Coordinates of N, CA and C in Angstrom, one line a residue:
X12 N -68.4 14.8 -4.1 CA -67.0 15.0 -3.9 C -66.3 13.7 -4.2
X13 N -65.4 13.7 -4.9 CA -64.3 12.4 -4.7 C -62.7 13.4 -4.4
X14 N -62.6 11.6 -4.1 CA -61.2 12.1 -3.3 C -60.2 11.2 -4.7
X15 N -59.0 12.0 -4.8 CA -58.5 11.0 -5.7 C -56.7 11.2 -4.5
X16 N -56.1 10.7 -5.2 CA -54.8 10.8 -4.2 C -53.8 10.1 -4.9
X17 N -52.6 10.6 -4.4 CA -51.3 10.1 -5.1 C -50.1 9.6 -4.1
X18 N -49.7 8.5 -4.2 CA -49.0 8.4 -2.9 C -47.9 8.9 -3.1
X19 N -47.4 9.2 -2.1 CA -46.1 10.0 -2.3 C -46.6 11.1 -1.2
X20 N -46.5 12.6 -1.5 CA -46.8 13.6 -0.2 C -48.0 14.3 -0.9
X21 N -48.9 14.1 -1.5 CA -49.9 14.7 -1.7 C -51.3 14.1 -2.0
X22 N -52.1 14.6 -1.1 CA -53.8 14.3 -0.9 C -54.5 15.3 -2.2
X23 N -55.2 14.5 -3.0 CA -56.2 15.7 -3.7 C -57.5 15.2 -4.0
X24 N -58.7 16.7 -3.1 CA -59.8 16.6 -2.8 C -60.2 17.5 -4.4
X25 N -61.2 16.4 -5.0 CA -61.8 17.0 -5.9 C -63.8 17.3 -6.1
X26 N -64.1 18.0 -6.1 CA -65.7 17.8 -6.1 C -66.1 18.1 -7.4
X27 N -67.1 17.2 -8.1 CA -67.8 17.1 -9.0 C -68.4 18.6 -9.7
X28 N -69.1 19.0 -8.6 CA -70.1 20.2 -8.1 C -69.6 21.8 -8.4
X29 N -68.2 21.5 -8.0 CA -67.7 23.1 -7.8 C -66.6 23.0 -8.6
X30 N -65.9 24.0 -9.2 CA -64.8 24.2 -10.1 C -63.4 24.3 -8.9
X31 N -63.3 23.8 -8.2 CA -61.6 23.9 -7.2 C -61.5 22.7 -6.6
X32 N -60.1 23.0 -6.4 CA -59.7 21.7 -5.8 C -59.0 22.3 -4.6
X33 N -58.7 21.3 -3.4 CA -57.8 21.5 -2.0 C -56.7 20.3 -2.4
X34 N -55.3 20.8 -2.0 CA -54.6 20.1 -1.7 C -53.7 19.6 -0.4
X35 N -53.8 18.9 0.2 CA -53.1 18.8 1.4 C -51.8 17.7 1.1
X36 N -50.7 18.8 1.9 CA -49.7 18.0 1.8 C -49.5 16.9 2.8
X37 N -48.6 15.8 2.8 CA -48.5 14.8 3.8 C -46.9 15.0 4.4
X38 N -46.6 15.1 5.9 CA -45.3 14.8 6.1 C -44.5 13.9 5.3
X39 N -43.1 14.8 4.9 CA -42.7 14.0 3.8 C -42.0 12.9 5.0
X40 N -41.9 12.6 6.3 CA -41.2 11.6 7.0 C -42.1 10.6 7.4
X41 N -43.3 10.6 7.0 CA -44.7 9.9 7.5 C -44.9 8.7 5.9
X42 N -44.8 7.4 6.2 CA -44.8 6.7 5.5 C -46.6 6.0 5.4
X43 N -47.2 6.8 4.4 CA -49.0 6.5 4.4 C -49.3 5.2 4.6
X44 N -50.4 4.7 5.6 CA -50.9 3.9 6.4 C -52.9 4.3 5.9
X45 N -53.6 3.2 5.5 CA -54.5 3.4 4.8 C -55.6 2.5 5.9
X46 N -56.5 3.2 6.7 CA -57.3 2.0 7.3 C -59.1 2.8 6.9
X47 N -59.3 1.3 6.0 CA -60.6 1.6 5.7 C -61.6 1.0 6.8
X48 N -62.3 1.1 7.1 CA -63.7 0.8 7.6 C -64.9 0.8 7.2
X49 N -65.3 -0.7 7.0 CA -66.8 -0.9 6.5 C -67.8 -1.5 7.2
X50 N -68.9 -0.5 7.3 CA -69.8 -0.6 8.3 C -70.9 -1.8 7.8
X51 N -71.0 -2.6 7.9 CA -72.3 -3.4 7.3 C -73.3 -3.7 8.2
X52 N -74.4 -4.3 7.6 CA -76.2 -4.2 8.7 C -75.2 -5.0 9.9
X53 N -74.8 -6.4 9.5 CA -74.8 -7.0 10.6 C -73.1 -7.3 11.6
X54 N -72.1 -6.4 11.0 CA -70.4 -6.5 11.0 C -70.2 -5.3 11.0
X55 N -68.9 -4.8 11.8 CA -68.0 -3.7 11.2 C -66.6 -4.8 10.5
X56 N -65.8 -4.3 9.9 CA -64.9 -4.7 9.2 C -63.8 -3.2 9.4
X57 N -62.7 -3.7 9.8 CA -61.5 -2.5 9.4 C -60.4 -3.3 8.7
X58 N -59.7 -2.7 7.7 CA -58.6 -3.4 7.2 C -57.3 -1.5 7.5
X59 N -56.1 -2.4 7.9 CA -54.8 -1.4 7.1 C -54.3 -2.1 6.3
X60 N -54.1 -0.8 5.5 CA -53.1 -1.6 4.3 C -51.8 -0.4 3.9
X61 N -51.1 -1.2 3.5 CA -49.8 -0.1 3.1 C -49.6 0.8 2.1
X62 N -48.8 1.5 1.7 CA -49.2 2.3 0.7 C -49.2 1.8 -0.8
X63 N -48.6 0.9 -0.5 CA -48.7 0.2 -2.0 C -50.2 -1.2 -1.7
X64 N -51.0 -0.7 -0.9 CA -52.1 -1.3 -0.9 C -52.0 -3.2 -0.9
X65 N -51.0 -3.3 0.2 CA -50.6 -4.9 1.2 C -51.3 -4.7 2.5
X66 N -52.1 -5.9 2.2 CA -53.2 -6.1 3.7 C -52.4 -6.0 4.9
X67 N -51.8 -5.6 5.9 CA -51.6 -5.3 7.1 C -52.0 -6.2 7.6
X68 N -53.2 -6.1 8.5 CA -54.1 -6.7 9.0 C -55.7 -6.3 8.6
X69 N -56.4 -6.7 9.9 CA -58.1 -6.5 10.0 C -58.6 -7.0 11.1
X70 N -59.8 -6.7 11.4 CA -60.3 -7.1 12.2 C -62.0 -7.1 11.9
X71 N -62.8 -7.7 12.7 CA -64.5 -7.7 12.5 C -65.0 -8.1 13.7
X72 N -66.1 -7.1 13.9 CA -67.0 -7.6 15.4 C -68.4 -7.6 14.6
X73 N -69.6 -8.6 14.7 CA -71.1 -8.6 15.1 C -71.3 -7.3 15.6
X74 N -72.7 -7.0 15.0 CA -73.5 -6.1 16.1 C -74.8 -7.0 15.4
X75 N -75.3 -6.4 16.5 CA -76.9 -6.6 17.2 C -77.9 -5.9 16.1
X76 N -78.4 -7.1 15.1 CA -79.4 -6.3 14.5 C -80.9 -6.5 15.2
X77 N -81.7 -5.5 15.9 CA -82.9 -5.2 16.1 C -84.0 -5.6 15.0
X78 N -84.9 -6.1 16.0 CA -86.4 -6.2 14.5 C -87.7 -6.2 15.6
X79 N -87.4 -4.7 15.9 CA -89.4 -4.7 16.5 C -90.3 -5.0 16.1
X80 N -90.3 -5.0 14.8 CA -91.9 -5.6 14.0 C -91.6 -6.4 12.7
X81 N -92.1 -7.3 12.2 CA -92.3 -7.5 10.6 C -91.3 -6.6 9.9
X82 N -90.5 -6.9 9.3 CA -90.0 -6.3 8.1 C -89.6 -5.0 8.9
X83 N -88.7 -5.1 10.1 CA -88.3 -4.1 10.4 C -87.1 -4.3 11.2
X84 N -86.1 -3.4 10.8 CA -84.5 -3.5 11.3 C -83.9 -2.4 11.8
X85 N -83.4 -2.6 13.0 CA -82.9 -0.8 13.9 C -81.7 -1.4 14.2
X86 N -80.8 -0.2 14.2 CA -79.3 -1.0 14.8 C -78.9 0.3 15.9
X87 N -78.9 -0.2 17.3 CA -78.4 0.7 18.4 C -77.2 2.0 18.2
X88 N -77.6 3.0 17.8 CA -76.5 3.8 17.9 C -74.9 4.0 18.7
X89 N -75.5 3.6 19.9 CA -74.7 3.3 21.0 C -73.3 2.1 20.6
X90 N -74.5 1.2 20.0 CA -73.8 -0.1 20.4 C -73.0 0.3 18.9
X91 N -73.4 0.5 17.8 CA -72.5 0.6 16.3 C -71.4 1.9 17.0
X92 N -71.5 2.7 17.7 CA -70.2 3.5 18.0 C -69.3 3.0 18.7
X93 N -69.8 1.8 19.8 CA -69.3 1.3 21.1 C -68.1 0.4 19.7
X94 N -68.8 -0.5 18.8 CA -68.3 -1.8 18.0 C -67.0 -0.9 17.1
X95 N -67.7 0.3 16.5 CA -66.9 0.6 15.4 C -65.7 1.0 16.3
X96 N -65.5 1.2 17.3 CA -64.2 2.0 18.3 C -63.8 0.8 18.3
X97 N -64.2 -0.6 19.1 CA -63.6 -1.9 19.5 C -62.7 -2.3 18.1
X98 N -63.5 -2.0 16.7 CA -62.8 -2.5 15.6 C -61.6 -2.1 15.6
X99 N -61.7 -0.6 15.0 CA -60.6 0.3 15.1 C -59.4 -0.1 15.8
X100 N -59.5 -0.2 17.0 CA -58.3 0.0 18.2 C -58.0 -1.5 18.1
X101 N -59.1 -2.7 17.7 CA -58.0 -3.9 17.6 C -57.5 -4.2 16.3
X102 N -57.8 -3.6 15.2 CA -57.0 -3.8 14.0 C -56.0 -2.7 13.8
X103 N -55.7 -1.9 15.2 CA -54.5 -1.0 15.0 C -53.6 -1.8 16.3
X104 N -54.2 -2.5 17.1 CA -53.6 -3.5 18.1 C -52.7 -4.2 17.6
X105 N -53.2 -5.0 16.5 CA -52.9 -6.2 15.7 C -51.7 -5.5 14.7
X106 N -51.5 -4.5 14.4 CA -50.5 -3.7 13.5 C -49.0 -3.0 14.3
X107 N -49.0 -3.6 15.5 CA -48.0 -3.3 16.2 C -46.7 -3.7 15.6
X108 N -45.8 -2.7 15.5 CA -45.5 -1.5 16.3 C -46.1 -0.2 15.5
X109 N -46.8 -0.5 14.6 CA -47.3 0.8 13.7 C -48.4 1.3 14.8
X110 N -48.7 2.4 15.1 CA -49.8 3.3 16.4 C -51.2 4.0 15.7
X111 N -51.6 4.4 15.9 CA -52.8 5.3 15.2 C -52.1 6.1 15.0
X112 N -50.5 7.5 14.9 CA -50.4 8.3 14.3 C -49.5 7.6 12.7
X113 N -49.3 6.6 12.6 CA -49.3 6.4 11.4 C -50.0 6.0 10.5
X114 N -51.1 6.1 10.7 CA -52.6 6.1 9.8 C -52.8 7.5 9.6
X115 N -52.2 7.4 8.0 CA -52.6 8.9 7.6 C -53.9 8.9 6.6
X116 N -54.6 8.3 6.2 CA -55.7 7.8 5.3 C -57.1 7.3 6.1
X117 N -58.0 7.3 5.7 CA -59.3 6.8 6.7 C -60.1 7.0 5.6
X118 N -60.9 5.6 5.3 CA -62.1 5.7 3.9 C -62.8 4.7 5.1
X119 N -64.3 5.1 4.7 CA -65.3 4.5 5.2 C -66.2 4.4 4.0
X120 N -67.2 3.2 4.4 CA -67.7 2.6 3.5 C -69.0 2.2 4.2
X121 N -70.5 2.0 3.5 CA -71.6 1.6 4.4 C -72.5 1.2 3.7

């Protein structure tokens, strides 16, 4: 599936796979707010950016990479849900007066 998009009021979901497309419209009073999230082994990273794709802000917390044995790496579920939430809510902290309902976009990356 890729997603392609046009800013302005329309989202378009395209898949490789299947012959159709979905379109979802966007409030035309909602001015698109883009916050990506990139999960890496040892960092989360969130950036917003505007619709003309100007860094906002960001933020990044550490996590805890595990190594029970030799050539071996676990990362706590718990704790990557606990980090990824802490990211989120402080690089929408940092974006004030803009709230979480004006993030109309969300790409994750890993």
């Amino acid at each position: 599936m890729s997603i392609k998009f046009k800013l302005g009021n329309l989202i378009r979901l395209t898949s490789n796979t299947e012959d159709h497309e979905q379109s979802c419209a966007l409030p035309s009073s909602k001015v698109p707010y883009i916050l990506s999230v990139d999960i890496g082994t040892s960092s989360i990273r969130a950036y917003l950016f505007s619709k003309t794709f100007e860094l906002i802000c960001s933020s990044q917390r550490q996590q805890t990479v595990h190594c029970p044995e030799a050539h071996a790496f676990e990362l706590d579920p718990a704790e990557l849900w606990s980090t990824l939430l802490v990211v989120i809510h402080n690089t929408i902290e940092s974006a004030r007066p803009l709230t979480v309902d004006d993030i109309t976009c969300l790409g994750i990356s890993t």
